[in-house]
Amino acid sequence: GDVPPPHRVDGGPMSRHADQLTPHECDVVLALLSGSSNREVADQLFISVKTVETHLTRIYRKLGCRSRSQVIAAYYTGALTSVGPTDRS
């Protein structure tokens, strides 16, 4: 039968772009997992805070998320299969 599309944290359909994050966007997602601020993410990745904000905007749009916590939830529920290690426990 038909497989339903993945769903966002808010119950809406996950954007079809969920697995189309760039390597830099994936790096930002992984940095978010540790609870880092935008400044801390920028320092870790050697980029500007503005670049972090740009990556976050694109990540939110691709995933259909509105917050960092929704992005983190998407990671831990397996919606971001192309990001980071496969062990999400």
CSV table of C-alpha atoms in Angstrom, one decimal:
chain,number,residue,atom,x,y,z
A,1,GLY,CA,0.0,0.0,0.0
A,2,ASP,CA,0.8,3.7,0.1
A,3,VAL,CA,3.3,4.8,2.7
A,4,PRO,CA,2.2,8.1,4.4
A,5,PRO,CA,4.7,10.9,4.3
A,6,PRO,CA,6.7,11.8,7.4
A,7,HIS,CA,5.0,14.3,9.7
A,8,ARG,CA,6.3,17.4,11.5
A,9,VAL,CA,6.3,17.7,15.2
A,10,ASP,CA,3.1,19.8,15.0
A,11,GLY,CA,1.3,16.9,13.1
A,12,GLY,CA,1.6,18.5,9.6
A,13,PRO,CA,3.3,16.8,6.7
A,14,MET,CA,7.1,17.0,6.8
A,15,SER,CA,8.5,19.0,3.9
A,16,ARG,CA,9.8,16.9,1.1
A,17,HIS,CA,13.1,18.8,1.5
A,18,ALA,CA,13.8,17.2,4.9
A,19,ASP,CA,16.6,15.1,3.5
A,20,GLN,CA,18.0,17.8,1.4
A,21,LEU,CA,19.9,19.7,4.1
A,22,THR,CA,23.3,20.8,3.0
A,23,PRO,CA,26.4,19.6,4.9
A,24,HIS,CA,26.7,23.0,6.6
A,25,GLU,CA,23.0,22.8,7.7
A,26,CYS,CA,23.6,19.3,9.0
A,27,ASP,CA,26.5,20.7,11.1
A,28,VAL,CA,24.3,23.4,12.5
A,29,VAL,CA,21.6,20.7,13.4
A,30,LEU,CA,24.2,18.6,15.2
A,31,ALA,CA,25.5,21.7,17.1
A,32,LEU,CA,21.9,22.4,18.2
A,33,LEU,CA,21.7,19.0,19.9
A,34,SER,CA,24.1,20.1,22.6
A,35,GLY,CA,21.9,23.2,23.4
A,36,SER,CA,24.4,25.6,21.9
A,37,SER,CA,23.4,29.3,21.4
A,38,ASN,CA,23.8,30.8,17.9
A,39,ARG,CA,27.0,32.4,19.1
A,40,GLU,CA,28.3,29.0,20.4
A,41,VAL,CA,27.4,27.3,17.1
A,42,ALA,CA,29.2,30.1,15.2
A,43,ASP,CA,32.3,29.6,17.3
A,44,GLN,CA,32.2,25.8,17.0
A,45,LEU,CA,31.8,26.0,13.2
A,46,PHE,CA,34.1,29.0,12.6
A,47,ILE,CA,31.3,31.0,10.9
A,48,SER,CA,29.5,34.2,11.8
A,49,VAL,CA,26.3,34.4,13.9
A,50,LYS,CA,24.5,35.8,10.8
A,51,THR,CA,25.5,32.7,8.9
A,52,VAL,CA,24.1,30.4,11.7
A,53,GLU,CA,20.9,32.4,11.5
A,54,THR,CA,20.7,32.0,7.8
A,55,HIS,CA,21.3,28.2,8.1
A,56,LEU,CA,18.6,28.0,10.8
A,57,THR,CA,16.1,29.9,8.6
A,58,ARG,CA,16.7,27.4,5.7
A,59,ILE,CA,16.6,24.4,8.0
A,60,TYR,CA,13.2,25.6,9.5
A,61,ARG,CA,11.8,26.1,6.0
A,62,LYS,CA,13.0,22.7,4.7
A,63,LEU,CA,11.7,20.8,7.7
A,64,GLY,CA,8.5,22.8,8.2
A,65,CYS,CA,9.7,23.6,11.7
A,66,ARG,CA,9.3,26.9,13.7
A,67,SER,CA,11.8,26.4,16.5
A,68,ARG,CA,15.0,24.8,17.5
A,69,SER,CA,13.2,22.4,19.7
A,70,GLN,CA,11.1,21.1,16.7
A,71,VAL,CA,14.4,20.6,14.7
A,72,ILE,CA,15.8,18.6,17.7
A,73,ALA,CA,12.6,16.6,18.0
A,74,ALA,CA,12.7,15.9,14.2
A,75,TYR,CA,16.3,14.6,14.7
A,76,TYR,CA,15.4,12.3,17.6
A,77,THR,CA,12.3,10.9,15.9
A,78,GLY,CA,14.3,9.9,12.9
A,79,ALA,CA,12.9,12.5,10.4
A,80,LEU,CA,16.4,13.6,9.7
A,81,THR,CA,17.9,10.4,8.5
A,82,SER,CA,20.8,12.1,6.6
A,83,VAL,CA,22.1,14.0,9.6
A,84,GLY,CA,24.8,12.7,11.9
A,85,PRO,CA,25.2,9.3,13.6
A,86,THR,CA,22.4,6.7,13.3
A,87,ASP,CA,22.3,6.1,17.1
A,88,ARG,CA,19.8,8.6,18.4
A,89,SER,CA,19.1,7.0,21.8
